[in-house]
Amino acid sequence: MRVRAALVVTVLAATAALAGCSGDTSPLPVTPDRPRAVATTPAPGGDKPAPPACNPRASLRPAGSLPPPGEMPAGSYMATIQERGRLVLGTSQDTLLFSSRNPFSGEIEGFDVDMGRQIAEAIFGDPDKIQIKVIGYDKRVSSAADGSVDIVADTMTANCERWADVNFSSIYYEAGQKVLVAKASKAKSINDLGGKKVCSAAGSTSFENIGKVEAKPVAVAKPAFGDCLVAFQRNEVEGISTDDTILAGMAAQDPYAKVIGERFTQEPYAIAMDKKHPEFTRFVNAVLERNRANGTWKRTYDKWLGDFGPAPTPPKAQYR
């Protein structure tokens, strides 16, 4: 019997709801001013179209070198941000190591937040000229698409369905789905949990992926990953499955938990932006390209994720 009831309040106070992950799978609603433009191919033997054919990792190529900070090209969206005086970043406040609220300073910090700060620095010469807007993980696509934020950096997987609604940057982090279990568990991977209850957030690709596992674990949906953690600590489920980045944050807070197995999905994280400003996507990609080359990406990794081992080679940019 796992006894962790005393940890529930502590963990929830630190993590709130543990949103994020590979995200909601619901598309944006189709409206007269936003028709859904997705290139599809006919499905063999049926009327339902096949998923759109695309390379979700391929973004828009940077247009030359970066302009000096404070000298954004006239008429560009970067100039609009510069005139406003701040970059608006949409992210969560409860994904430990990527975007979580520091309980001592009250500031939201992490790997994803630093991605945003680096873009602010490229525009203004000052990484602190940033406004952080906390958004629900199910609002990430809509927040980028409707312009209520300039960028969304929030453990967000780039996929073809989302490309229909937003532009993505080149990939800045490679994640993948694993499973968290009790330290006393003999399971080595999710394939050892056949017939066992495994929790994930309702509407997430993580939840869908559990149903595709050959061993057939029983997928249990909860509104958010904080609810999954409570269910796990109450012995209502055998494990939790989502991106390894989020599970690492959970395991760091629960001494009775561990993350097991190899990644069984690929979750390439990218920054989402409004499709109406392709020049901004190209600018962001130029910032990411520079930071891969000059060691900024590695320093960011070491700062937030260095406890998990040496920094890997940053994801190589792919362009359309």
mmCIF file of N, CA and C in Angstrom, residues 178-311:
data_model
loop_
_atom_site.group_PDB
_atom_site.id
_atom_site.type_symbol
_atom_site.label_atom_id
_atom_site.label_comp_id
_atom_site.label_asym_id
_atom_site.label_seq_id
_atom_site.Cartn_x
_atom_site.Cartn_y
_atom_site.Cartn_z
ATOM 1 N N LYS A 178 6.520 9.132 -21.349
ATOM 2 C CA LYS A 178 6.926 8.023 -20.494
ATOM 3 C C LYS A 178 5.822 7.784 -19.465
ATOM 4 N N VAL A 179 6.144 7.058 -18.412
ATOM 5 C CA VAL A 179 5.148 6.778 -17.378
ATOM 6 C C VAL A 179 5.792 6.901 -16.002
ATOM 7 N N LEU A 180 5.035 7.423 -15.057
ATOM 8 C CA LEU A 180 5.463 7.558 -13.659
ATOM 9 C C LEU A 180 4.724 6.514 -12.833
ATOM 10 N N VAL A 181 5.473 5.807 -11.983
ATOM 11 C CA VAL A 181 4.900 4.780 -11.110
ATOM 12 C C VAL A 181 5.499 4.927 -9.717
ATOM 13 N N ALA A 182 5.004 4.117 -8.786
ATOM 14 C CA ALA A 182 5.568 4.103 -7.440
ATOM 15 C C ALA A 182 6.968 3.502 -7.465
ATOM 16 N N LYS A 183 7.826 3.961 -6.576
ATOM 17 C CA LYS A 183 9.186 3.438 -6.517
ATOM 18 C C LYS A 183 9.219 1.940 -6.241
ATOM 19 N N ALA A 184 8.198 1.449 -5.554
ATOM 20 C CA ALA A 184 8.149 0.019 -5.241
ATOM 21 C C ALA A 184 7.667 -0.823 -6.423
ATOM 22 N N SER A 185 7.191 -0.186 -7.479
ATOM 23 C CA SER A 185 6.669 -0.915 -8.634
ATOM 24 C C SER A 185 7.783 -1.686 -9.334
ATOM 25 N N LYS A 186 7.444 -2.886 -9.828
ATOM 26 C CA LYS A 186 8.394 -3.699 -10.584
ATOM 27 C C LYS A 186 8.308 -3.428 -12.077
ATOM 28 N N ALA A 187 7.386 -2.572 -12.480
ATOM 29 C CA ALA A 187 7.221 -2.262 -13.899
ATOM 30 C C ALA A 187 8.469 -1.564 -14.430
ATOM 31 N N LYS A 188 8.845 -1.909 -15.647
ATOM 32 C CA LYS A 188 9.992 -1.306 -16.307
ATOM 33 C C LYS A 188 9.576 -0.338 -17.420
ATOM 34 N N SER A 189 8.346 -0.470 -17.888
ATOM 35 C CA SER A 189 7.827 0.404 -18.932
ATOM 36 C C SER A 189 6.314 0.352 -18.882
ATOM 37 N N ILE A 190 5.664 1.168 -19.705
ATOM 38 C CA ILE A 190 4.200 1.180 -19.724
ATOM 39 C C ILE A 190 3.654 -0.156 -20.220
ATOM 40 N N ASN A 191 4.461 -0.913 -20.950
ATOM 41 C CA ASN A 191 4.004 -2.219 -21.429
ATOM 42 C C ASN A 191 3.841 -3.229 -20.303
ATOM 43 N N ASP A 192 4.391 -2.921 -19.127
ATOM 44 C CA ASP A 192 4.214 -3.811 -17.972
ATOM 45 C C ASP A 192 2.961 -3.451 -17.179
ATOM 46 N N LEU A 193 2.186 -2.487 -17.671
ATOM 47 C CA LEU A 193 0.991 -2.033 -16.948
ATOM 48 C C LEU A 193 -0.285 -2.427 -17.674
ATOM 49 N N GLY A 194 -0.233 -3.511 -18.436
ATOM 50 C CA GLY A 194 -1.427 -3.999 -19.124
ATOM 51 C C GLY A 194 -2.545 -4.287 -18.137
ATOM 52 N N GLY A 195 -3.727 -3.758 -18.390
ATOM 53 C CA GLY A 195 -4.868 -3.952 -17.506
ATOM 54 C C GLY A 195 -4.869 -3.062 -16.286
ATOM 55 N N LYS A 196 -3.800 -2.286 -16.075
ATOM 56 C CA LYS A 196 -3.705 -1.393 -14.926
ATOM 57 C C LYS A 196 -4.168 0.015 -15.325
ATOM 58 N N LYS A 197 -4.651 0.763 -14.348
ATOM 59 C CA LYS A 197 -5.135 2.112 -14.611
ATOM 60 C C LYS A 197 -3.964 3.089 -14.691
ATOM 61 N N VAL A 198 -3.918 3.831 -15.790
ATOM 62 C CA VAL A 198 -2.882 4.843 -16.013
ATOM 63 C C VAL A 198 -3.574 6.159 -16.355
ATOM 64 N N CYS A 199 -3.230 7.195 -15.632
ATOM 65 C CA CYS A 199 -3.943 8.475 -15.733
ATOM 66 C C CYS A 199 -3.245 9.451 -16.675
ATOM 67 N N SER A 200 -4.059 10.272 -17.341
ATOM 68 C CA SER A 200 -3.550 11.384 -18.119
ATOM 69 C C SER A 200 -4.652 12.434 -18.220
ATOM 70 N N ALA A 201 -4.305 13.615 -18.719
ATOM 71 C CA ALA A 201 -5.281 14.705 -18.797
ATOM 72 C C ALA A 201 -6.267 14.455 -19.929
ATOM 73 N N ALA A 202 -7.534 14.682 -19.646
ATOM 74 C CA ALA A 202 -8.578 14.517 -20.652
ATOM 75 C C ALA A 202 -8.314 15.443 -21.830
ATOM 76 N N GLY A 203 -8.489 14.922 -23.039
ATOM 77 C CA GLY A 203 -8.318 15.734 -24.224
ATOM 78 C C GLY A 203 -6.892 15.920 -24.673
ATOM 79 N N SER A 204 -5.933 15.285 -23.979
ATOM 80 C CA SER A 204 -4.526 15.438 -24.358
ATOM 81 C C SER A 204 -4.104 14.328 -25.303
ATOM 82 N N THR A 205 -3.071 14.589 -26.083
ATOM 83 C CA THR A 205 -2.532 13.529 -26.917
ATOM 84 C C THR A 205 -1.916 12.430 -26.053
ATOM 85 N N SER A 206 -1.469 12.793 -24.864
ATOM 86 C CA SER A 206 -0.938 11.778 -23.945
ATOM 87 C C SER A 206 -2.003 10.745 -23.612
ATOM 88 N N PHE A 207 -3.235 11.216 -23.352
ATOM 89 C CA PHE A 207 -4.326 10.302 -23.039
ATOM 90 C C PHE A 207 -4.597 9.377 -24.228
ATOM 91 N N GLU A 208 -4.616 9.952 -25.423
ATOM 92 C CA GLU A 208 -4.854 9.140 -26.613
ATOM 93 C C GLU A 208 -3.761 8.091 -26.800
ATOM 94 N N ASN A 209 -2.523 8.466 -26.508
ATOM 95 C CA ASN A 209 -1.411 7.543 -26.713
ATOM 96 C C ASN A 209 -1.462 6.339 -25.787
ATOM 97 N N ILE A 210 -2.013 6.510 -24.593
ATOM 98 C CA ILE A 210 -2.139 5.369 -23.684
ATOM 99 C C ILE A 210 -2.994 4.283 -24.329
ATOM 100 N N GLY A 211 -4.057 4.694 -25.019
ATOM 101 C CA GLY A 211 -4.940 3.734 -25.671
ATOM 102 C C GLY A 211 -4.305 3.004 -26.835
ATOM 103 N N LYS A 212 -3.170 3.483 -27.309
ATOM 104 C CA LYS A 212 -2.492 2.837 -28.433
ATOM 105 C C LYS A 212 -1.425 1.840 -27.987
ATOM 106 N N VAL A 213 -1.172 1.761 -26.684
ATOM 107 C CA VAL A 213 -0.144 0.854 -26.171
ATOM 108 C C VAL A 213 -0.609 -0.589 -26.323
ATOM 109 N N GLU A 214 0.234 -1.438 -26.862
ATOM 110 C CA GLU A 214 -0.132 -2.816 -27.183
ATOM 111 C C GLU A 214 -0.580 -3.606 -25.954
ATOM 112 N N ALA A 215 0.012 -3.348 -24.803
ATOM 113 C CA ALA A 215 -0.332 -4.092 -23.590
ATOM 114 C C ALA A 215 -1.705 -3.733 -23.049
ATOM 115 N N LYS A 216 -2.302 -2.670 -23.571
ATOM 116 C CA LYS A 216 -3.646 -2.221 -23.203
ATOM 117 C C LYS A 216 -3.800 -1.859 -21.725
ATOM 118 N N PRO A 217 -3.025 -0.885 -21.249
ATOM 119 C CA PRO A 217 -3.349 -0.317 -19.937
ATOM 120 C C PRO A 217 -4.690 0.402 -20.029
ATOM 121 N N VAL A 218 -5.318 0.598 -18.892
ATOM 122 C CA VAL A 218 -6.635 1.243 -18.853
ATOM 123 C C VAL A 218 -6.427 2.751 -18.687
ATOM 124 N N ALA A 219 -6.746 3.529 -19.714
ATOM 125 C CA ALA A 219 -6.552 4.976 -19.669
ATOM 126 C C ALA A 219 -7.624 5.625 -18.801
ATOM 127 N N VAL A 220 -7.202 6.415 -17.837
ATOM 128 C CA VAL A 220 -8.107 7.132 -16.941
ATOM 129 C C VAL A 220 -7.918 8.627 -17.182
ATOM 130 N N ALA A 221 -9.003 9.314 -17.495
ATOM 131 C CA ALA A 221 -8.924 10.752 -17.799
ATOM 132 C C ALA A 221 -9.260 11.574 -16.558
ATOM 133 N N LYS A 222 -8.449 12.583 -16.314
ATOM 134 C CA LYS A 222 -8.705 13.574 -15.269
ATOM 135 C C LYS A 222 -8.621 14.960 -15.901
ATOM 136 N N PRO A 223 -9.249 15.967 -15.291
ATOM 137 C CA PRO A 223 -9.228 17.306 -15.896
ATOM 138 C C PRO A 223 -7.829 17.881 -16.078
ATOM 139 N N ALA A 224 -6.901 17.564 -15.189
ATOM 140 C CA ALA A 224 -5.545 18.110 -15.262
ATOM 141 C C ALA A 224 -4.592 17.125 -14.608
ATOM 142 N N PHE A 225 -3.306 17.349 -14.804
ATOM 143 C CA PHE A 225 -2.328 16.404 -14.265
ATOM 144 C C PHE A 225 -2.206 16.488 -12.755
ATOM 145 N N GLY A 226 -2.575 17.620 -12.174
ATOM 146 C CA GLY A 226 -2.641 17.681 -10.716
ATOM 147 C C GLY A 226 -3.644 16.681 -10.172
ATOM 148 N N ASP A 227 -4.770 16.518 -10.894
ATOM 149 C CA ASP A 227 -5.784 15.532 -10.487
ATOM 150 C C ASP A 227 -5.248 14.112 -10.650
ATOM 151 N N CYS A 228 -4.446 13.901 -11.694
ATOM 152 C CA CYS A 228 -3.819 12.587 -11.863
ATOM 153 C C CYS A 228 -2.876 12.292 -10.697
ATOM 154 N N LEU A 229 -2.131 13.293 -10.278
ATOM 155 C CA LEU A 229 -1.192 13.098 -9.176
ATOM 156 C C LEU A 229 -1.924 12.750 -7.884
ATOM 157 N N VAL A 230 -3.037 13.418 -7.636
ATOM 158 C CA VAL A 230 -3.841 13.098 -6.450
ATOM 159 C C VAL A 230 -4.352 11.664 -6.533
ATOM 160 N N ALA A 231 -4.868 11.272 -7.712
ATOM 161 C CA ALA A 231 -5.374 9.901 -7.887
ATOM 162 C C ALA A 231 -4.263 8.881 -7.676
ATOM 163 N N PHE A 232 -3.067 9.194 -8.142
ATOM 164 C CA PHE A 232 -1.912 8.304 -7.961
ATOM 165 C C PHE A 232 -1.552 8.177 -6.487
ATOM 166 N N GLN A 233 -1.558 9.290 -5.783
ATOM 167 C CA GLN A 233 -1.188 9.272 -4.371
ATOM 168 C C GLN A 233 -2.254 8.598 -3.505
ATOM 169 N N ARG A 234 -3.468 8.544 -4.016
ATOM 170 C CA ARG A 234 -4.555 7.848 -3.306
ATOM 171 C C ARG A 234 -4.691 6.397 -3.746
ATOM 172 N N ASN A 235 -3.748 5.931 -4.555
ATOM 173 C CA ASN A 235 -3.748 4.550 -5.033
ATOM 174 C C ASN A 235 -4.941 4.226 -5.934
ATOM 175 N N GLU A 236 -5.500 5.245 -6.562
ATOM 176 C CA GLU A 236 -6.632 5.020 -7.464
ATOM 177 C C GLU A 236 -6.163 4.635 -8.865
ATOM 178 N N VAL A 237 -4.928 4.985 -9.207
ATOM 179 C CA VAL A 237 -4.339 4.589 -10.480
ATOM 180 C C VAL A 237 -2.935 4.072 -10.219
ATOM 181 N N GLU A 238 -2.462 3.249 -11.142
ATOM 182 C CA GLU A 238 -1.139 2.644 -10.983
ATOM 183 C C GLU A 238 -0.017 3.567 -11.454
ATOM 184 N N GLY A 239 -0.359 4.472 -12.362
ATOM 185 C CA GLY A 239 0.664 5.350 -12.899
ATOM 186 C C GLY A 239 0.071 6.566 -13.579
ATOM 187 N N ILE A 240 0.954 7.447 -14.026
ATOM 188 C CA ILE A 240 0.593 8.648 -14.780
ATOM 189 C C ILE A 240 1.469 8.659 -16.017
ATOM 190 N N SER A 241 0.884 8.983 -17.162
ATOM 191 C CA SER A 241 1.681 9.015 -18.384
ATOM 192 C C SER A 241 1.467 10.318 -19.134
ATOM 193 N N THR A 242 2.576 10.994 -19.409
ATOM 194 C CA THR A 242 2.597 12.199 -20.238
ATOM 195 C C THR A 242 4.044 12.455 -20.637
ATOM 196 N N ASP A 243 4.350 13.675 -21.073
ATOM 197 C CA ASP A 243 5.710 13.988 -21.503
ATOM 198 C C ASP A 243 6.690 13.796 -20.351
ATOM 199 N N ASP A 244 7.871 13.285 -20.682
ATOM 200 C CA ASP A 244 8.875 13.017 -19.654
ATOM 201 C C ASP A 244 9.275 14.277 -18.901
ATOM 202 N N THR A 245 9.190 15.447 -19.551
ATOM 203 C CA THR A 245 9.535 16.701 -18.882
ATOM 204 C C THR A 245 8.617 16.981 -17.704
ATOM 205 N N ILE A 246 7.330 16.754 -17.903
ATOM 206 C CA ILE A 246 6.350 17.010 -16.846
ATOM 207 C C ILE A 246 6.451 15.946 -15.759
ATOM 208 N N LEU A 247 6.671 14.698 -16.160
ATOM 209 C CA LEU A 247 6.820 13.627 -15.170
ATOM 210 C C LEU A 247 8.055 13.859 -14.302
ATOM 211 N N ALA A 248 9.110 14.411 -14.887
ATOM 212 C CA ALA A 248 10.319 14.701 -14.100
ATOM 213 C C ALA A 248 10.008 15.692 -12.992
ATOM 214 N N GLY A 249 9.173 16.688 -13.300
ATOM 215 C CA GLY A 249 8.771 17.647 -12.279
ATOM 216 C C GLY A 249 7.967 17.003 -11.173
ATOM 217 N N MET A 250 7.087 16.063 -11.525
ATOM 218 C CA MET A 250 6.300 15.350 -10.511
ATOM 219 C C MET A 250 7.213 14.503 -9.624
ATOM 220 N N ALA A 251 8.105 13.758 -10.264
ATOM 221 C CA ALA A 251 8.985 12.867 -9.501
ATOM 222 C C ALA A 251 9.907 13.651 -8.582
ATOM 223 N N ALA A 252 10.278 14.875 -8.999
ATOM 224 C CA ALA A 252 11.144 15.702 -8.162
ATOM 225 C C ALA A 252 10.453 16.124 -6.874
ATOM 226 N N GLN A 253 9.118 16.089 -6.861
ATOM 227 C CA GLN A 253 8.360 16.526 -5.699
ATOM 228 C C GLN A 253 7.797 15.371 -4.878
ATOM 229 N N ASP A 254 7.773 14.178 -5.444
ATOM 230 C CA ASP A 254 7.200 13.030 -4.743
ATOM 231 C C ASP A 254 8.287 11.976 -4.551
ATOM 232 N N PRO A 255 8.824 11.828 -3.352
ATOM 233 C CA PRO A 255 9.924 10.883 -3.135
ATOM 234 C C PRO A 255 9.518 9.422 -3.298
ATOM 235 N N TYR A 256 8.223 9.168 -3.416
ATOM 236 C CA TYR A 256 7.751 7.795 -3.585
ATOM 237 C C TYR A 256 7.509 7.436 -5.045
ATOM 238 N N ALA A 257 7.845 8.317 -5.966
ATOM 239 C CA ALA A 257 7.548 8.102 -7.386
ATOM 240 C C ALA A 257 8.829 8.045 -8.206
ATOM 241 N N LYS A 258 8.744 7.390 -9.349
ATOM 242 C CA LYS A 258 9.871 7.328 -10.285
ATOM 243 C C LYS A 258 9.316 7.282 -11.705
ATOM 244 N N VAL A 259 10.132 7.713 -12.668
ATOM 245 C CA VAL A 259 9.769 7.681 -14.082
ATOM 246 C C VAL A 259 10.496 6.511 -14.713
ATOM 247 N N ILE A 260 9.791 5.706 -15.495
ATOM 248 C CA ILE A 260 10.365 4.478 -16.037
ATOM 249 C C ILE A 260 10.227 4.422 -17.556
ATOM 250 N N GLY A 261 11.033 3.533 -18.134
ATOM 251 C CA GLY A 261 10.904 3.198 -19.543
ATOM 252 C C GLY A 261 11.522 4.203 -20.494
ATOM 253 N N GLU A 262 11.564 3.814 -21.764
ATOM 254 C CA GLU A 262 12.014 4.691 -22.833
ATOM 255 C C GLU A 262 10.827 5.504 -23.337
ATOM 256 N N ARG A 263 11.123 6.591 -24.007
ATOM 257 C CA ARG A 263 10.055 7.360 -24.641
ATOM 258 C C ARG A 263 9.335 6.498 -25.672
ATOM 259 N N PHE A 264 8.006 6.500 -25.630
ATOM 260 C CA PHE A 264 7.271 5.741 -26.632
ATOM 261 C C PHE A 264 6.497 6.641 -27.595
ATOM 262 N N THR A 265 6.714 7.939 -27.492
ATOM 263 C CA THR A 265 6.238 8.887 -28.501
ATOM 264 C C THR A 265 7.307 9.958 -28.672
ATOM 265 N N GLN A 266 7.164 10.742 -29.707
ATOM 266 C CA GLN A 266 8.010 11.910 -29.915
ATOM 267 C C GLN A 266 7.148 13.155 -29.762
ATOM 268 N N GLU A 267 7.597 14.089 -28.936
ATOM 269 C CA GLU A 267 6.860 15.320 -28.674
ATOM 270 C C GLU A 267 7.805 16.508 -28.906
ATOM 271 N N PRO A 268 7.904 16.980 -30.145
ATOM 272 C CA PRO A 268 8.797 18.106 -30.429
ATOM 273 C C PRO A 268 8.165 19.433 -30.011
ATOM 274 N N TYR A 269 8.784 20.120 -29.067
ATOM 275 C CA TYR A 269 8.248 21.384 -28.560
ATOM 276 C C TYR A 269 8.650 22.538 -29.475
ATOM 277 N N ALA A 270 7.698 23.427 -29.731
ATOM 278 C CA ALA A 270 7.955 24.608 -30.542
ATOM 279 C C ALA A 270 7.161 25.778 -29.973
ATOM 280 N N ILE A 271 7.532 26.978 -30.377
ATOM 281 C CA ILE A 271 6.851 28.201 -29.954
ATOM 282 C C ILE A 271 5.749 28.506 -30.958
ATOM 283 N N ALA A 272 4.543 28.774 -30.464
ATOM 284 C CA ALA A 272 3.400 29.050 -31.335
ATOM 285 C C ALA A 272 3.168 30.551 -31.461
ATOM 286 N N MET A 273 2.766 30.958 -32.677
ATOM 287 C CA MET A 273 2.520 32.372 -32.972
ATOM 288 C C MET A 273 1.355 32.501 -33.940
ATOM 289 N N ASP A 274 0.805 33.695 -34.037
ATOM 290 C CA ASP A 274 -0.286 34.000 -34.960
ATOM 291 C C ASP A 274 0.204 33.838 -36.403
ATOM 292 N N LYS A 275 -0.610 33.175 -37.229
ATOM 293 C CA LYS A 275 -0.243 32.947 -38.625
ATOM 294 C C LYS A 275 -0.202 34.246 -39.429
ATOM 295 N N LYS A 276 -0.824 35.296 -38.910
ATOM 296 C CA LYS A 276 -0.903 36.550 -39.676
ATOM 297 C C LYS A 276 0.442 37.282 -39.755
ATOM 298 N N HIS A 277 1.436 36.820 -39.005
ATOM 299 C CA HIS A 277 2.718 37.534 -38.962
ATOM 300 C C HIS A 277 3.873 36.577 -39.268
ATOM 301 N N PRO A 278 3.978 36.107 -40.505
ATOM 302 C CA PRO A 278 5.060 35.151 -40.820
ATOM 303 C C PRO A 278 6.451 35.734 -40.617
ATOM 304 N N GLU A 279 6.591 37.067 -40.750
ATOM 305 C CA GLU A 279 7.907 37.667 -40.539
ATOM 306 C C GLU A 279 8.351 37.515 -39.085
ATOM 307 N N PHE A 280 7.383 37.449 -38.177
ATOM 308 C CA PHE A 280 7.715 37.255 -36.764
ATOM 309 C C PHE A 280 8.185 35.825 -36.526
ATOM 310 N N THR A 281 7.545 34.865 -37.184
ATOM 311 C CA THR A 281 7.996 33.475 -37.082
ATOM 312 C C THR A 281 9.428 33.347 -37.579
ATOM 313 N N ARG A 282 9.749 34.010 -38.696
ATOM 314 C CA ARG A 282 11.106 33.957 -39.239
ATOM 315 C C ARG A 282 12.109 34.610 -38.269
ATOM 316 N N PHE A 283 11.678 35.687 -37.629
ATOM 317 C CA PHE A 283 12.532 36.372 -36.647
ATOM 318 C C PHE A 283 12.806 35.456 -35.453
ATOM 319 N N VAL A 284 11.763 34.835 -34.907
ATOM 320 C CA VAL A 284 11.929 33.923 -33.779
ATOM 321 C C VAL A 284 12.871 32.786 -34.158
ATOM 322 N N ASN A 285 12.727 32.266 -35.374
ATOM 323 C CA ASN A 285 13.614 31.187 -35.810
ATOM 324 C C ASN A 285 15.062 31.650 -35.917
ATOM 325 N N ALA A 286 15.262 32.897 -36.303
ATOM 326 C CA ALA A 286 16.622 33.426 -36.350
ATOM 327 C C ALA A 286 17.219 33.521 -34.948
ATOM 328 N N VAL A 287 16.387 33.896 -33.962
ATOM 329 C CA VAL A 287 16.852 33.946 -32.568
ATOM 330 C C VAL A 287 17.234 32.545 -32.099
ATOM 331 N N LEU A 288 16.378 31.573 -32.372
ATOM 332 C CA LEU A 288 16.664 30.200 -31.959
ATOM 333 C C LEU A 288 17.918 29.670 -32.646
ATOM 334 N N GLU A 289 18.074 30.001 -33.927
ATOM 335 C CA GLU A 289 19.251 29.544 -34.674
ATOM 336 C C GLU A 289 20.526 30.121 -34.064
ATOM 337 N N ARG A 290 20.512 31.407 -33.759
ATOM 338 C CA ARG A 290 21.672 32.043 -33.140
ATOM 339 C C ARG A 290 21.990 31.418 -31.787
ATOM 340 N N ASN A 291 20.947 31.141 -30.992
ATOM 341 C CA ASN A 291 21.170 30.633 -29.643
ATOM 342 C C ASN A 291 21.640 29.184 -29.628
ATOM 343 N N ARG A 292 21.294 28.429 -30.649
ATOM 344 C CA ARG A 292 21.874 27.089 -30.774
ATOM 345 C C ARG A 292 23.380 27.192 -31.026
ATOM 346 N N ALA A 293 23.742 28.147 -31.861
ATOM 347 C CA ALA A 293 25.134 28.263 -32.297
ATOM 348 C C ALA A 293 26.041 28.879 -31.244
ATOM 349 N N ASN A 294 25.524 29.827 -30.457
ATOM 350 C CA ASN A 294 26.410 30.553 -29.531
ATOM 351 C C ASN A 294 26.416 29.985 -28.110
ATOM 352 N N GLY A 295 25.742 28.862 -27.907
ATOM 353 C CA GLY A 295 25.776 28.209 -26.601
ATOM 354 C C GLY A 295 24.671 28.620 -25.652
ATOM 355 N N THR A 296 23.807 29.553 -26.054
ATOM 356 C CA THR A 296 22.716 29.992 -25.172
ATOM 357 C C THR A 296 21.754 28.848 -24.861
ATOM 358 N N TRP A 297 21.438 28.045 -25.866
ATOM 359 C CA TRP A 297 20.521 26.922 -25.644
ATOM 360 C C TRP A 297 21.114 25.968 -24.608
ATOM 361 N N LYS A 298 22.387 25.644 -24.759
ATOM 362 C CA LYS A 298 23.034 24.721 -23.816
ATOM 363 C C LYS A 298 23.043 25.301 -22.408
ATOM 364 N N ARG A 299 23.336 26.588 -22.281
ATOM 365 C CA ARG A 299 23.341 27.198 -20.951
ATOM 366 C C ARG A 299 21.947 27.183 -20.334
ATOM 367 N N THR A 300 20.923 27.367 -21.151
ATOM 368 C CA THR A 300 19.547 27.321 -20.649
ATOM 369 C C THR A 300 19.208 25.916 -20.177
ATOM 370 N N TYR A 301 19.629 24.919 -20.943
ATOM 371 C CA TYR A 301 19.395 23.530 -20.544
ATOM 372 C C TYR A 301 20.104 23.229 -19.229
ATOM 373 N N ASP A 302 21.363 23.607 -19.139
ATOM 374 C CA ASP A 302 22.128 23.326 -17.916
ATOM 375 C C ASP A 302 21.488 24.002 -16.702
ATOM 376 N N LYS A 303 20.970 25.187 -16.895
ATOM 377 C CA LYS A 303 20.362 25.944 -15.796
ATOM 378 C C LYS A 303 19.145 25.225 -15.228
ATOM 379 N N TRP A 304 18.275 24.716 -16.107
ATOM 380 C CA TRP A 304 16.998 24.164 -15.645
ATOM 381 C C TRP A 304 16.964 22.644 -15.613
ATOM 382 N N LEU A 305 17.701 21.980 -16.490
ATOM 383 C CA LEU A 305 17.581 20.535 -16.636
ATOM 384 C C LEU A 305 18.908 19.816 -16.432
ATOM 385 N N GLY A 306 19.920 20.536 -16.000
ATOM 386 C CA GLY A 306 21.244 19.945 -15.853
ATOM 387 C C GLY A 306 21.306 18.805 -14.855
ATOM 388 N N ASP A 307 20.389 18.762 -13.895
ATOM 389 C CA ASP A 307 20.390 17.675 -12.913
ATOM 390 C C ASP A 307 20.082 16.328 -13.554
ATOM 391 N N PHE A 308 19.541 16.340 -14.759
ATOM 392 C CA PHE A 308 19.196 15.086 -15.433
ATOM 393 C C PHE A 308 20.312 14.590 -16.334
ATOM 394 N N GLY A 309 21.437 15.285 -16.325
ATOM 395 C CA GLY A 309 22.575 14.841 -17.118
ATOM 396 C C GLY A 309 23.059 15.935 -18.052
ATOM 397 N N PRO A 310 24.129 15.636 -18.792
ATOM 398 C CA PRO A 310 24.701 16.633 -19.711
ATOM 399 C C PRO A 310 23.687 17.063 -20.769
ATOM 400 N N ALA A 311 23.806 18.289 -21.213
ATOM 401 C CA ALA A 311 22.901 18.804 -22.245
ATOM 402 C C ALA A 311 23.100 18.028 -23.542
#
